[in-house]
PDB file of C-alpha atoms in Angstrom:
ATOM      1  CA  MET A  13      89.030  19.495  20.841  1.00 67.00           C
ATOM      2  CA  PRO A  14      85.896  17.882  19.055  1.00 75.00           C
ATOM      3  CA  SER A  15      86.866  15.180  16.270  1.00 92.00           C
ATOM      4  CA  ASN A  16      86.036  15.579  12.751  1.00 96.00           C
ATOM      5  CA  SER A  17      84.382  12.773  10.800  1.00 97.00           C
ATOM      6  CA  ALA A  18      83.194  12.665   7.382  1.00 98.00           C
ATOM      7  CA  GLY A  19      80.363  10.783   5.314  1.00 98.00           C
ATOM      8  CA  ILE A  20      77.835  10.078   2.859  1.00 98.00           C
ATOM      9  CA  LEU A  21      74.228  10.397   3.056  1.00 98.00           C
ATOM     10  CA  ALA A  22      73.137   7.924   0.029  1.00 97.00           C
ATOM     11  CA  TYR A  23      69.707   8.488  -1.050  1.00 97.00           C
ATOM     12  CA  ARG A  24      67.456   6.756  -3.998  1.00 96.00           C
ATOM     13  CA  LYS A  25      63.987   8.096  -5.400  1.00 92.00           C
ATOM     14  CA  ARG A  26      61.449   5.452  -5.319  1.00 88.00           C
ATOM     15  CA  ARG A  27      57.663   6.259  -4.457  1.00 90.00           C
ATOM     16  CA  GLU A  28      59.312   8.356  -1.722  1.00 92.00           C
ATOM     17  CA  MET A  29      62.696   9.233  -1.297  1.00 95.00           C
ATOM     18  CA  GLU A  30      64.643   6.926   0.487  1.00 97.00           C
ATOM     19  CA  VAL A  31      67.911   7.412   2.525  1.00 98.00           C
ATOM     20  CA  LEU A  32      70.501   4.809   3.495  1.00 98.00           C
ATOM     21  CA  LEU A  33      71.563   4.507   7.358  1.00 98.00           C
ATOM     22  CA  VAL A  34      73.790   2.390   8.987  1.00 98.00           C
ATOM     23  CA  HIS A  35      73.675   0.699  12.756  1.00 97.00           C
ATOM     24  CA  PRO A  36      76.849   0.528  14.429  1.00 95.00           C
ATOM     25  CA  GLY A  37      78.357  -2.695  15.351  1.00 92.00           C
ATOM     26  CA  GLY A  38      79.606  -4.141  18.646  1.00 91.00           C
ATOM     27  CA  PRO A  39      77.892  -5.197  21.737  1.00 91.00           C
ATOM     28  CA  PHE A  40      77.244  -1.556  23.084  1.00 87.00           C
ATOM     29  CA  TRP A  41      74.553  -0.864  20.279  1.00 89.00           C
ATOM     30  CA  ARG A  42      73.040  -4.391  19.900  1.00 88.00           C
ATOM     31  CA  ASN A  43      69.795  -3.363  21.496  1.00 89.00           C
ATOM     32  CA  LYS A  44      69.794   0.110  20.371  1.00 93.00           C
ATOM     33  CA  ASP A  45      67.463   1.375  17.563  1.00 93.00           C
ATOM     34  CA  LEU A  46      65.775   4.845  17.895  1.00 94.00           C
ATOM     35  CA  GLY A  47      68.420   7.567  17.666  1.00 93.00           C
ATOM     36  CA  ALA A  48      71.255   4.907  16.990  1.00 95.00           C
ATOM     37  CA  TRP A  49      71.717   4.764  13.159  1.00 98.00           C
ATOM     38  CA  SER A  50      73.991   7.157  11.301  1.00 98.00           C
ATOM     39  CA  ILE A  51      75.065   8.195   7.986  1.00 98.00           C
ATOM     40  CA  PRO A  52      78.140   6.077   6.938  1.00 98.00           C
ATOM     41  CA  LYS A  53      80.995   8.116   8.283  1.00 97.00           C
ATOM     42  CA  GLY A  54      84.596   8.138   9.960  1.00 95.00           C
ATOM     43  CA  GLU A  55      87.064  10.466  11.454  1.00 96.00           C
ATOM     44  CA  TYR A  56      89.788  12.191   9.429  1.00 96.00           C
ATOM     45  CA  ALA A  57      93.050  13.771  10.157  1.00 94.00           C
ATOM     46  CA  ASP A  58      93.283  17.503  10.270  1.00 92.00           C
ATOM     47  CA  GLY A  59      94.343  18.764   6.446  1.00 93.00           C
ATOM     48  CA  GLU A  60      92.584  15.846   4.870  1.00 95.00           C
ATOM     49  CA  ASP A  61      90.160  16.153   2.277  1.00 97.00           C
ATOM     50  CA  PRO A  62      86.716  15.394   3.665  1.00 97.00           C
ATOM     51  CA  ASP A  63      85.533  14.413   0.393  1.00 97.00           C
ATOM     52  CA  ILE A  64      88.269  12.001   0.037  1.00 97.00           C
ATOM     53  CA  ALA A  65      87.701  10.705   3.722  1.00 98.00           C
ATOM     54  CA  ALA A  66      83.953  10.572   3.292  1.00 98.00           C
ATOM     55  CA  ARG A  67      84.627   8.227   0.262  1.00 98.00           C
ATOM     56  CA  ARG A  68      87.004   6.092   2.174  1.00 97.00           C
ATOM     57  CA  GLU A  69      84.685   5.603   5.418  1.00 97.00           C
ATOM     58  CA  PHE A  70      81.772   4.660   3.030  1.00 97.00           C
ATOM     59  CA  ALA A  71      83.775   1.983   1.628  1.00 96.00           C
ATOM     60  CA  GLU A  72      85.066   0.582   4.902  1.00 95.00           C
ATOM     61  CA  GLU A  73      81.515   0.639   6.332  1.00 96.00           C
ATOM     62  CA  LEU A  74      80.131  -0.828   3.449  1.00 96.00           C
ATOM     63  CA  GLY A  75      82.559  -2.276   0.979  1.00 95.00           C
ATOM     64  CA  LEU A  76      81.438  -0.095  -1.885  1.00 94.00           C
ATOM     65  CA  GLU A  77      83.720   2.367  -3.556  1.00 94.00           C
ATOM     66  CA  LEU A  78      81.969   5.436  -4.979  1.00 95.00           C
ATOM     67  CA  ALA A  79      83.433   7.333  -8.272  1.00 92.00           C
ATOM     68  CA  MET A  80      80.588   9.677  -8.720  1.00 94.00           C
ATOM     69  CA  PRO A  81      80.517  13.501  -7.901  1.00 94.00           C
ATOM     70  CA  LEU A  82      78.988  14.217  -4.350  1.00 96.00           C
ATOM     71  CA  VAL A  83      77.007  16.991  -3.288  1.00 96.00           C
ATOM     72  CA  ALA A  84      78.002  19.075  -0.035  1.00 97.00           C
ATOM     73  CA  LEU A  85      75.457  18.980   2.755  1.00 98.00           C
ATOM     74  CA  GLY A  86      77.650  21.185   4.883  1.00 97.00           C
ATOM     75  CA  GLN A  87      78.577  20.258   8.601  1.00 98.00           C
ATOM     76  CA  VAL A  88      76.516  19.010  11.792  1.00 98.00           C
ATOM     77  CA  LYS A  89      77.629  18.993  15.415  1.00 96.00           C
ATOM     78  CA  GLN A  90      76.504  16.025  17.480  1.00 95.00           C
ATOM     79  CA  ARG A  91      75.980  16.303  20.888  1.00 92.00           C
ATOM     80  CA  GLY A  92      79.305  14.818  21.904  1.00 89.00           C
ATOM     81  CA  GLY A  93      80.713  17.703  19.970  1.00 93.00           C
ATOM     82  CA  LYS A  94      82.061  15.585  16.970  1.00 94.00           C
ATOM     83  CA  ILE A  95      81.905  17.718  13.861  1.00 97.00           C
ATOM     84  CA  VAL A  96      80.097  15.734  10.730  1.00 98.00           C
ATOM     85  CA  THR A  97      81.006  17.162   7.454  1.00 98.00           C
ATOM     86  CA  ALA A  98      78.407  15.390   5.012  1.00 98.00           C
ATOM     87  CA  PHE A  99      77.897  15.000   1.230  1.00 98.00           C
ATOM     88  CA  ALA A 100      74.933  13.242  -0.806  1.00 97.00           C
ATOM     89  CA  ALA A 101      75.159  10.775  -3.508  1.00 96.00           C
ATOM     90  CA  GLU A 102      72.177   9.634  -5.332  1.00 95.00           C
ATOM     91  CA  LEU A 103      72.492   5.842  -6.068  1.00 94.00           C
ATOM     92  CA  ASP A 104      70.956   2.342  -5.332  1.00 94.00           C
ATOM     93  CA  ILE A 105      72.820  -0.084  -3.473  1.00 91.00           C
ATOM     94  CA  ASP A 106      71.707  -4.077  -3.012  1.00 92.00           C
ATOM     95  CA  LEU A 107      71.980  -4.377   0.935  1.00 92.00           C
ATOM     96  CA  ARG A 108      73.049  -7.950   0.197  1.00 91.00           C
ATOM     97  CA  SER A 109      76.481  -6.599  -1.428  1.00 89.00           C
ATOM     98  CA  ILE A 110      77.422  -4.952   1.648  1.00 90.00           C
ATOM     99  CA  ARG A 111      80.595  -6.045   3.795  1.00 92.00           C
ATOM    100  CA  SER A 112      81.764  -3.954   6.665  1.00 94.00           C
ATOM    101  CA  ASN A 113      85.159  -3.941   8.148  1.00 93.00           C
ATOM    102  CA  THR A 114      85.653  -5.051  11.604  1.00 93.00           C
ATOM    103  CA  PHE A 115      87.233  -4.123  14.798  1.00 93.00           C
ATOM    104  CA  GLU A 116      88.568  -5.986  17.818  1.00 95.00           C
ATOM    105  CA  MET A 117      87.831  -5.245  21.436  1.00 95.00           C
ATOM    106  CA  GLU A 118      87.839  -7.256  24.819  1.00 95.00           C
ATOM    107  CA  TRP A 119      84.414  -8.511  25.520  1.00 94.00           C
ATOM    108  CA  PRO A 120      83.030  -9.133  27.805  1.00 92.00           C
ATOM    109  CA  PRO A 121      84.972  -6.405  30.042  1.00 93.00           C
ATOM    110  CA  ARG A 122      87.774  -7.235  31.763  1.00 94.00           C
ATOM    111  CA  SER A 123      87.276 -10.931  30.906  1.00 95.00           C
ATOM    112  CA  GLY A 124      90.463 -10.906  29.089  1.00 95.00           C
ATOM    113  CA  LYS A 125      88.888 -12.125  25.569  1.00 96.00           C
ATOM    114  CA  ARG A 126      89.159 -10.364  22.614  1.00 96.00           C
ATOM    115  CA  GLN A 127      86.079 -10.665  20.140  1.00 95.00           C
ATOM    116  CA  THR A 128      85.689  -9.444  16.649  1.00 95.00           C
ATOM    117  CA  PHE A 129      82.734  -7.176  15.595  1.00 95.00           C
ATOM    118  CA  PRO A 130      81.823  -5.548  12.419  1.00 93.00           C
ATOM    119  CA  GLU A 131      81.968  -1.554  12.061  1.00 93.00           C
ATOM    120  CA  VAL A 132      78.337  -1.657  10.966  1.00 95.00           C
ATOM    121  CA  ASP A 133      76.091  -4.748  11.714  1.00 95.00           C
ATOM    122  CA  ARG A 134      73.635  -3.660   9.019  1.00 95.00           C
ATOM    123  CA  ALA A 135      72.406  -1.001   6.605  1.00 97.00           C
ATOM    124  CA  GLU A 136      68.623  -0.401   5.784  1.00 97.00           C
ATOM    125  CA  TRP A 137      67.023   2.369   3.529  1.00 98.00           C
ATOM    126  CA  PHE A 138      64.569   4.461   5.185  1.00 98.00           C
ATOM    127  CA  THR A 139      61.830   7.055   3.981  1.00 97.00           C
ATOM    128  CA  LEU A 140      62.585  10.430   5.205  1.00 96.00           C
ATOM    129  CA  GLU A 141      59.917  10.141   7.764  1.00 96.00           C
ATOM    130  CA  ALA A 142      61.162   7.093   9.306  1.00 97.00           C
ATOM    131  CA  ALA A 143      65.228   7.927   9.124  1.00 98.00           C
ATOM    132  CA  TYR A 144      64.062  11.177  11.305  1.00 97.00           C
ATOM    133  CA  ASP A 145      63.585   8.873  14.170  1.00 97.00           C
ATOM    134  CA  LYS A 146      66.432   6.448  13.295  1.00 98.00           C
ATOM    135  CA  ILE A 147      69.322   8.746  12.864  1.00 98.00           C
ATOM    136  CA  ASN A 148      71.599  10.142  15.524  1.00 96.00           C
ATOM    137  CA  ALA A 149      69.708  13.520  16.560  1.00 96.00           C
ATOM    138  CA  GLY A 150      72.919  15.332  15.645  1.00 97.00           C
ATOM    139  CA  GLN A 151      72.686  14.203  12.050  1.00 98.00           C
ATOM    140  CA  ARG A 152      68.844  15.204  11.537  1.00 98.00           C
ATOM    141  CA  PRO A 153      69.657  18.591   9.768  1.00 98.00           C
ATOM    142  CA  LEU A 154      71.425  16.612   6.883  1.00 98.00           C
ATOM    143  CA  LEU A 155      67.907  15.037   5.925  1.00 98.00           C
ATOM    144  CA  GLU A 156      66.230  18.205   5.650  1.00 96.00           C
ATOM    145  CA  ARG A 157      69.113  19.695   3.788  1.00 97.00           C
ATOM    146  CA  LEU A 158      68.941  16.588   1.294  1.00 97.00           C
ATOM    147  CA  ALA A 159      65.473  17.137   1.084  1.00 94.00           C
ATOM    148  CA  GLN A 160      66.234  20.704  -0.382  1.00 93.00           C
ATOM    149  CA  VAL A 161      69.127  19.665  -2.372  1.00 90.00           C
ATOM    150  CA  ALA A 162      67.117  16.807  -4.158  1.00 84.00           C
ATOM    151  CA  GLY A 163      64.087  19.231  -4.901  1.00 75.00           C
ATOM    152  CA  ILE A 164      61.262  17.764  -2.494  1.00 68.00           C
ATOM    153  CA  ALA A 165      61.221  20.112   0.627  1.00 54.00           C
TER     154      ALA A 165
END
């Protein structure tokens, strides 16, 4: 059964619209760039409200609580089967204020050593055009939906 995730696609309007994407932390993602970025998101349990889960995950991955209304962008299915329910929020975040939760894992493999890594090792603002190359391919439709919702499509 596919897992369910919920997340928030934050955007701001400058000369061009820009979207906030995050790069996953940990050693597996260290040297990956194109197609590796994502909206801030995380899994939620059956019966949990995706809106609440998206806000929680945004806070965990970026260290910022959002109280503003969210605009539903619908669902997408990623290549591995994960269903992502996404919301949009217009806001401007100073990237220097971002603080991610951490996770622990054995690294290097079979070494017996445990290391701590951030869930998100960096976040950046991208134009929609640049974001299309950076974002996980399964999440690309969210960029198109955001453009329609924000009135720039």
